[in-house]
Short mmCIF file of C-alpha atoms and ligand atoms in Angstrom, two decimals:
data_model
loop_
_atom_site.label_atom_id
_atom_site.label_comp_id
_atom_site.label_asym_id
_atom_site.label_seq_id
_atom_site.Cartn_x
_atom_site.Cartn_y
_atom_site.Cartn_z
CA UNK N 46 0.00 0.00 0.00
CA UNK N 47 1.56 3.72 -1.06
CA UNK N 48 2.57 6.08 1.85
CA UNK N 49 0.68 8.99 1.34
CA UNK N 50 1.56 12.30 3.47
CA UNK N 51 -1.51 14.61 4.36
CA UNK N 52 -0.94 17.92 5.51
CA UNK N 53 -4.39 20.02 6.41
CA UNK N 54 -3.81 23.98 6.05
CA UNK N 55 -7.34 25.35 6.41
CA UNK N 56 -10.10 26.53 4.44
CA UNK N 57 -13.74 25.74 3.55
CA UNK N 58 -12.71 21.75 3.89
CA UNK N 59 -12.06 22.04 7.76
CA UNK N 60 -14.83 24.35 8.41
CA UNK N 61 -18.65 23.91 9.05
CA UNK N 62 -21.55 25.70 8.72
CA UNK N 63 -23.85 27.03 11.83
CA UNK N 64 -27.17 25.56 10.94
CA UNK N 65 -28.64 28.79 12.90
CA UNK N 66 -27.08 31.31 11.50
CA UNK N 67 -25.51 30.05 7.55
CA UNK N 68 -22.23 31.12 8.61
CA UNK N 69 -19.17 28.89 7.68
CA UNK N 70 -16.72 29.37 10.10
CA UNK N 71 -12.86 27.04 11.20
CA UNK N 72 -13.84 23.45 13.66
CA UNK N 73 -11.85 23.17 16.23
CA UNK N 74 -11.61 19.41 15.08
CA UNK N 75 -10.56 19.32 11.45
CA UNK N 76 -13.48 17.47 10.05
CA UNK N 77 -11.62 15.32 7.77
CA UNK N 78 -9.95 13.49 10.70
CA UNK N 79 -12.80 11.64 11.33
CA UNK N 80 -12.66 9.90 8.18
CA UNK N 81 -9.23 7.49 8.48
CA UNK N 82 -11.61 4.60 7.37
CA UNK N 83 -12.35 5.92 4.00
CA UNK N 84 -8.56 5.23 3.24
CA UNK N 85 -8.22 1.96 5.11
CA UNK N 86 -8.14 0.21 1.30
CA UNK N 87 -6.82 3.28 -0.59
CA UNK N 88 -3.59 4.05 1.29
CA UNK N 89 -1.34 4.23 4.74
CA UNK N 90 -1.87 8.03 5.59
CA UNK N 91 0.51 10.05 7.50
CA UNK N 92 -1.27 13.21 8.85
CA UNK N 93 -0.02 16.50 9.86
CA UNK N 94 -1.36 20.37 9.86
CA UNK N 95 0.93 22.90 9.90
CA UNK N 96 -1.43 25.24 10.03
CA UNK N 97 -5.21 25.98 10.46
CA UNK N 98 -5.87 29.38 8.23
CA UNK N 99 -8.71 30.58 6.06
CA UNK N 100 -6.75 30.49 2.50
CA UNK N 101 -7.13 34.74 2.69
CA UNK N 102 -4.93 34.59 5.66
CA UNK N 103 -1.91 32.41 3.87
CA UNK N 104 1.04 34.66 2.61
CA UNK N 105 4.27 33.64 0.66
CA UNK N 106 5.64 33.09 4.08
CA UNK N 107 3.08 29.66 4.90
CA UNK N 108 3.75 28.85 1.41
CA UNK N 109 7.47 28.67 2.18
CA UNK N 110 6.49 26.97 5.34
CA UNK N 111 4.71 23.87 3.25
CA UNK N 112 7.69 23.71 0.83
CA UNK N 113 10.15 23.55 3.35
CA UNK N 114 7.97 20.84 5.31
CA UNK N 115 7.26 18.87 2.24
CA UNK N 116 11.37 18.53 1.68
CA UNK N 117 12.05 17.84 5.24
CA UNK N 118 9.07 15.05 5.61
CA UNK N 119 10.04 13.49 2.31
CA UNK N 120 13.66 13.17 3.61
CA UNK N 121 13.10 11.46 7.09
CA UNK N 122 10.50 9.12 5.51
CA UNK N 123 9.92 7.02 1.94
CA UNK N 124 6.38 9.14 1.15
CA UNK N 125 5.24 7.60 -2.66
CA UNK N 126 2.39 11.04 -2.70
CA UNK N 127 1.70 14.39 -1.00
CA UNK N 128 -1.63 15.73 -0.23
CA UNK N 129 -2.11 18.90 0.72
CA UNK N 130 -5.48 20.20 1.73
CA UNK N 131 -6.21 23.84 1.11
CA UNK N 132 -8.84 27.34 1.39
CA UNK N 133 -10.05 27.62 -2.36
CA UNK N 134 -9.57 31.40 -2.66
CA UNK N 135 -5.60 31.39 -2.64
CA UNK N 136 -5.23 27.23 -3.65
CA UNK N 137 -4.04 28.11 -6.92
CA UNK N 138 -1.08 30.55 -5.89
CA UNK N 139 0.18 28.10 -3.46
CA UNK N 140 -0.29 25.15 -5.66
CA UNK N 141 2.31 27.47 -8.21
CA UNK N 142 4.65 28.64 -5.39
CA UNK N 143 5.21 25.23 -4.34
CA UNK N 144 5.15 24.17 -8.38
CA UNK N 145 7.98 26.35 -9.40
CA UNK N 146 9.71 25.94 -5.58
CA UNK N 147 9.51 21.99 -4.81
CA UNK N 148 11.88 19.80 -6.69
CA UNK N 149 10.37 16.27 -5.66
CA UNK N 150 9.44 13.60 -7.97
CA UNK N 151 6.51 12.15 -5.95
CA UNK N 152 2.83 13.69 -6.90
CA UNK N 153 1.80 17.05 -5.26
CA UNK N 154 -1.76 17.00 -4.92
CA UNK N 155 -3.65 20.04 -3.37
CA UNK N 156 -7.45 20.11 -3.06
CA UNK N 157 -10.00 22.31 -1.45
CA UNK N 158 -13.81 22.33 -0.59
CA UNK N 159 -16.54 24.65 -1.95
CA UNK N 160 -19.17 23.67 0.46
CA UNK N 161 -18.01 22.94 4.20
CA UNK N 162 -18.12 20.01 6.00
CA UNK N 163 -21.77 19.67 7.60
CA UNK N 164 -23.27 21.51 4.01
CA UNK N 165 -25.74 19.49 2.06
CA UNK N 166 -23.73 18.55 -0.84
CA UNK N 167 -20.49 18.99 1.18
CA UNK N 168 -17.60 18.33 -1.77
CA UNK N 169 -14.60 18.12 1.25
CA UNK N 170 -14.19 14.36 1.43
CA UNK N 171 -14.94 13.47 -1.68
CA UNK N 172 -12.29 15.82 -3.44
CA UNK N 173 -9.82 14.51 -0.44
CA UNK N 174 -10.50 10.76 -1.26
CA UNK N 175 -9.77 11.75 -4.93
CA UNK N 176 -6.42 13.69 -4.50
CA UNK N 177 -5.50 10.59 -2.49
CA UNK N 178 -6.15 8.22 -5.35
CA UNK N 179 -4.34 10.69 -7.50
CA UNK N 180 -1.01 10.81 -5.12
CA UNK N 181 -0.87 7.24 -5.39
CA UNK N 182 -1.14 7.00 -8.85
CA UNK N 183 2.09 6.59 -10.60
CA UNK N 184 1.22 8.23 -13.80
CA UNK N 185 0.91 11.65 -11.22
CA UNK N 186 4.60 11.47 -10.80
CA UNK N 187 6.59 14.01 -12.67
CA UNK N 188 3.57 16.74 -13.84
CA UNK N 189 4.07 19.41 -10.88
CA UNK N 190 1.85 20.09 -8.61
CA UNK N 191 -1.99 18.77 -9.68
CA UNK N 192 -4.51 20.27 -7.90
CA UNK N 193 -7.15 17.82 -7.98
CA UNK N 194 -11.37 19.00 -7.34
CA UNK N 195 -14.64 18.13 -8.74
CA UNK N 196 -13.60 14.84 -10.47
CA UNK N 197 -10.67 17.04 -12.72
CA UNK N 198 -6.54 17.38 -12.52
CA UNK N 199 -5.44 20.08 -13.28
CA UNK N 200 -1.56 21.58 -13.73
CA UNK N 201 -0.91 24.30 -11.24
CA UNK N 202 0.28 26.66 -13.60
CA UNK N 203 -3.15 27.35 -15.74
CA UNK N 204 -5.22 26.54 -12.97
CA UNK N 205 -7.61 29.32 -11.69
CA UNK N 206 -10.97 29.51 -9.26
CA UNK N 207 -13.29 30.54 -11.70
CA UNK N 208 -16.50 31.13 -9.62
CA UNK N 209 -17.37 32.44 -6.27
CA UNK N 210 -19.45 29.45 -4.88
CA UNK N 211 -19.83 26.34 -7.68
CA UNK N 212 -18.33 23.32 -7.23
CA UNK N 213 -16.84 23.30 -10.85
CA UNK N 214 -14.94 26.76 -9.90
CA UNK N 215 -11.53 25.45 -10.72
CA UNK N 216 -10.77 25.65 -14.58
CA UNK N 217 -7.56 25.61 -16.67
CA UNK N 218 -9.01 27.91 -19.32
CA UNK N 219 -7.49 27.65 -22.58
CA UNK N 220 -5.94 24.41 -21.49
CA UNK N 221 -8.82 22.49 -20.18
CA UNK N 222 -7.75 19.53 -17.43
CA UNK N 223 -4.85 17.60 -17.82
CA UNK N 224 -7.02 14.46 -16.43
CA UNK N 225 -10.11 12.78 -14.80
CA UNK N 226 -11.03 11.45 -11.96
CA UNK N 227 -13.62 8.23 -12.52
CA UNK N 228 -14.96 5.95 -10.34
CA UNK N 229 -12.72 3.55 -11.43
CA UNK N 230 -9.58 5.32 -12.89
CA UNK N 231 -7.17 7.90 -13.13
CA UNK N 232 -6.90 9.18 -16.63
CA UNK N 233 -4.38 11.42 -17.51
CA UNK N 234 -4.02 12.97 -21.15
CA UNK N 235 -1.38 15.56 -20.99
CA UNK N 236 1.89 16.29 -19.73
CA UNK N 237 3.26 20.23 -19.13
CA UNK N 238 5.83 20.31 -21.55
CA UNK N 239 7.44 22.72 -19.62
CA UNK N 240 8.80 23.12 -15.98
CA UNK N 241 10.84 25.49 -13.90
CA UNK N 242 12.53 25.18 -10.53
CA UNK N 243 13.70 27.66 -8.53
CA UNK N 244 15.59 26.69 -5.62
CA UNK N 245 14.47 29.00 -2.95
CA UNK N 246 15.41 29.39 0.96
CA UNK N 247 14.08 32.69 1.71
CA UNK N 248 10.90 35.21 0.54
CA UNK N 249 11.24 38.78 1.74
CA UNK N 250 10.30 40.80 -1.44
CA UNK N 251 7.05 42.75 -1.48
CA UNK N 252 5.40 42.60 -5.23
CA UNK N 253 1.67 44.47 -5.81
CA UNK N 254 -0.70 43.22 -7.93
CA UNK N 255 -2.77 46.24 -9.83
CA UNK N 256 -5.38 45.58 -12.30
CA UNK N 257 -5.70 47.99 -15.30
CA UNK N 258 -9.02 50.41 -16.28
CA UNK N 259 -9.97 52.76 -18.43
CA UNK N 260 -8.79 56.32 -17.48
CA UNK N 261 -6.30 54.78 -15.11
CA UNK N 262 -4.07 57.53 -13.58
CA UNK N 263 -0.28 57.00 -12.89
CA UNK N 264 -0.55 58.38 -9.23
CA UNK N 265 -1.96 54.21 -8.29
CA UNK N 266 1.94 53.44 -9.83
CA UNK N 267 3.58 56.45 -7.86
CA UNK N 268 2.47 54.70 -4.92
CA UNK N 269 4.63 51.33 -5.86
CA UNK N 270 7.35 53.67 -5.25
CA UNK N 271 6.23 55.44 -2.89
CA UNK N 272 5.73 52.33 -0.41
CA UNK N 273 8.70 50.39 -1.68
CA UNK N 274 7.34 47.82 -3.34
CA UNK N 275 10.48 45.40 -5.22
CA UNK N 276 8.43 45.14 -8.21
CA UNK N 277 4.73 45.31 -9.43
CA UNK N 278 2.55 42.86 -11.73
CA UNK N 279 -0.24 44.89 -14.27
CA UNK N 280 -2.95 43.38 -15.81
CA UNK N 281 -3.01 45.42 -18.67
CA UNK N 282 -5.72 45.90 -21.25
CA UNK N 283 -6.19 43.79 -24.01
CA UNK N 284 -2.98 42.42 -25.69
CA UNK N 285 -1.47 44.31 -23.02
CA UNK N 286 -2.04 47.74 -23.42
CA UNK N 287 -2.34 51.01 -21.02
CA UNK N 288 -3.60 54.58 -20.64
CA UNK N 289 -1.69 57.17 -21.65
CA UNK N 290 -2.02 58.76 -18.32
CA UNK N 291 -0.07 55.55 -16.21
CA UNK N 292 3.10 56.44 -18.57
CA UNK N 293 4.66 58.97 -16.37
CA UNK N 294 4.02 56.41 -13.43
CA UNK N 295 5.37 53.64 -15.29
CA UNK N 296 8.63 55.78 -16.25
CA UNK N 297 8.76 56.53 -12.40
CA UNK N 298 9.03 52.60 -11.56
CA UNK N 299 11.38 52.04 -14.53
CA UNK N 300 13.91 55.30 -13.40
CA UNK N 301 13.75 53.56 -9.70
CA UNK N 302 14.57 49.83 -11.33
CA UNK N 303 11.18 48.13 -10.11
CA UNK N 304 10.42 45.73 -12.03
CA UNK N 305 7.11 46.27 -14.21
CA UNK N 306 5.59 42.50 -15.17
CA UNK N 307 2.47 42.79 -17.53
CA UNK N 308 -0.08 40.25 -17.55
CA UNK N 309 -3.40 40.66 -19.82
CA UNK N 310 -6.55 41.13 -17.82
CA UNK N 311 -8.80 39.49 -20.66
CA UNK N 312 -9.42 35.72 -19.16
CA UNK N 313 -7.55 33.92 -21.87
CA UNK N 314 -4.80 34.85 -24.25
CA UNK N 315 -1.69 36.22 -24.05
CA UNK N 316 -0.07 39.88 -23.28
CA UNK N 317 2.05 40.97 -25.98
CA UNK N 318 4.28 43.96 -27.63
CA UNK N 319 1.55 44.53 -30.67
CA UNK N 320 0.06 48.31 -30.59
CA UNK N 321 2.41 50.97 -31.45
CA UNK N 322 0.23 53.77 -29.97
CA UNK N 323 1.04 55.58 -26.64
CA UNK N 324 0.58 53.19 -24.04
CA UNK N 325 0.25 50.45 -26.65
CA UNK N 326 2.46 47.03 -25.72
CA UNK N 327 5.34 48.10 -28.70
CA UNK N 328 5.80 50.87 -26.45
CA UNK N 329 5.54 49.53 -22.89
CA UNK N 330 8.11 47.00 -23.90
CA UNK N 331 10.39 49.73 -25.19
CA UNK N 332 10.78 51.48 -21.60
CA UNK N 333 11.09 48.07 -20.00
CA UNK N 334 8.09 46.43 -18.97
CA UNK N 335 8.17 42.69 -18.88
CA UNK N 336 5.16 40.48 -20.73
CA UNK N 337 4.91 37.45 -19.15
CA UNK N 338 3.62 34.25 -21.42
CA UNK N 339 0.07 34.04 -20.45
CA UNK N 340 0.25 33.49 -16.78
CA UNK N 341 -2.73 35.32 -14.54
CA UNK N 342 -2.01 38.09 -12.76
CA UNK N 343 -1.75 36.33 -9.15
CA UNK N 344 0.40 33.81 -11.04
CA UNK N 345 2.72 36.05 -12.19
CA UNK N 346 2.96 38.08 -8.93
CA UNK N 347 4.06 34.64 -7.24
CA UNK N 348 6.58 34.22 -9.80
CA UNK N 349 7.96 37.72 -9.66
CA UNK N 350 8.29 37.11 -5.87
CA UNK N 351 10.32 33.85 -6.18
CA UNK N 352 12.43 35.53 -9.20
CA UNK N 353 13.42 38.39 -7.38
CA UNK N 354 14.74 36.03 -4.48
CA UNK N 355 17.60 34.82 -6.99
CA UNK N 356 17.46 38.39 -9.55
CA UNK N 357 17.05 42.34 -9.59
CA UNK N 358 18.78 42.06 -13.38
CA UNK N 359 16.16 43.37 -16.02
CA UNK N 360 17.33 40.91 -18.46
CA UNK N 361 17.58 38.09 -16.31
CA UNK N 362 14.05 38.61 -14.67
CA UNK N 363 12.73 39.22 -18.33
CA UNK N 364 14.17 35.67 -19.74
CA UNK N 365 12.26 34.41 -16.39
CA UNK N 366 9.46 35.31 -17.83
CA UNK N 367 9.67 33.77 -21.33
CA UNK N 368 8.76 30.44 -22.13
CA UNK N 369 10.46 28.75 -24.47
CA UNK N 370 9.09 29.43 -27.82
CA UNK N 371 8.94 27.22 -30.92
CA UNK N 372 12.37 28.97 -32.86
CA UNK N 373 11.55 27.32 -36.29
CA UNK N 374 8.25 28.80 -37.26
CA UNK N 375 8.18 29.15 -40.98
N1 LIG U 605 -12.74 31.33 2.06
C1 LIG U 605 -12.38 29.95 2.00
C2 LIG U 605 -10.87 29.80 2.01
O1 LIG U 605 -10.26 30.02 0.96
C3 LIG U 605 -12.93 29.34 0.79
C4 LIG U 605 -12.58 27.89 0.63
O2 LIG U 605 -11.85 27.29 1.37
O3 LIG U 605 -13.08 27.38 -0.34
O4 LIG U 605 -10.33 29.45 3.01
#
């Protein structure tokens, strides 16, 4: 039977609802505890909790905290899969941290809850008893970290909560799942083609995330100086476009060396140098602003923090940020 090592962090999966009142609040018990039997059959479960936090409360710092307990766990003791059970509204950017952070070969499988424990419908145990099944498959081995809900795997890196309350919130979109959950299988049918590790001891940078409007002023980017920020992620307009007005701001950031990272804001596609207007991507990239290959913005802000833990170099932080790309198009 496969070793499987559980840690419990928190969110809507430990909590349960006051039948009174509605509200969904932490258990002093974590819920899923009771629920050893489930596994007898499935796996030999080692359990710990590191932590008991709404996923709103988790910073970089917890997320450095799991990574650096995953290593040491996986070093005193022969673990074949990790599970790691999680809030849904910050899941995905620790599911990336520890994706680009974690260099294990064993599967990473993080899952969350949409509905609490004592909720009609409750989707805790059964998303549990499926990112079990996925640790211990073998074919999870070697994809990064899967985050596993709602009967789908998906890869950390295009993963995103998509809705505020359904159980189907997590999507890949433009990717779709890399595989199913069934009642009888594990079916996976792709691979990420491409990985990156960062070996990382430390977090201490502070990165903002700003999202881009119409008629945005630069005085929101004077303030990323202002406060000392190390760097700033946009989600620009479009193809990744701004306002005229954010220029002087974004000159600002660029005179002090912060790092400028532009994501688009549009749900799919990908941010790129195209408009030659003022404002327009050509020009953004001109003054120094970094487009990052399709990433989300909270993606891309967890990246930025891990990159500027081994880089302040423009050109090293923008070759961070580039995929490889196919060289040979004709
Ligand atoms: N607010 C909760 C959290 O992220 C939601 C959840 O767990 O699904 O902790």
């Amino acid at each position: 039977m496969k070793n499987i090592l559980v840690l419990h962090t928190g969110g809507t999966i430990s909590m349960q609802e006051d039948t009174q009142s509605g509200a969904v609040a932490p258990s002093l018990d974590h819920p899923l505890m009771d629920f050893t039997e489930a596994f007898k059959n499935l796996a030999h479960i080692t359990t710990k909790q590191p932590f008991h936090l709404p996923s709103p409360h988790i910073r970089p710092a917890e997320m450095l905290t799991l990574k650096n307990l995953i290593e040491a766990e996986c070093k005193q003791q022969s673990f074949n899969g990790v599970v790691i059970t999680h809030g849904t509204d910050t899941l995905e950017e620790t599911a990336y941290f520890l994706d680009l952070t974690l260099n294990i070969h064993i599967p990473i499988v993080i899952t969350g809850a949409m509905r609490s424990s004592n909720e009609i419908g409750s989707d805790g145990l059964y998303n549990f008893i499926s990112a079990v099944r996925v640790a211990c498959c073998n074919e999870a081995k070697d994809k990064g970290v899967l985050v596993v809900l709602n009967d789908e795997i998906h890869a950390a890196k295009n993963v995103t909560k998509t809705h505020a309350s359904n159980v189907s919130t997590f999507q890949s979109p433009q990717f779709g799942p890399i595989g199913l959950v069934t009642k009888r299988e594990i079916l996976f049918h792709y691979k990420p083609l491409y990985r990156e590790k960062y070996d990382i001891e430390q977090i201490s940078k502070r990165v903002a995330l700003l999202k881009a409007y119409a008629g945005m002023e630069a005085d929101v980017l004077d303030a990323i100086d202002d406060k000392k920020y190390d760097g700033v992620v946009i989600e620009a307009l479009g193809q990744g476009n701004l306002p005229p007005c954010c220029l002087p701001g974004l000159k600002r950031l660029r005179k002090a060396n912060i790092p400028i990272i532009v994501v688009s804001r549009c749900f799919k596609g990908v941010a790129q140098d195209v408009y030659d207007y003022q404002g327009g991507g050509k020009q953004l990239k001109e003054m120094g602003v970094i487009f990052s290959n399709g990433l989300n913005g909270q993606k891309a802000r967890i990246k930025l923090l891990i990159a500027l833990t081994k880089t302040t170099n423009q050109n090293k932080l923008s070759q961070i940020f580039q995929d490889p790309v196919c060289e040979n198009e004709d």
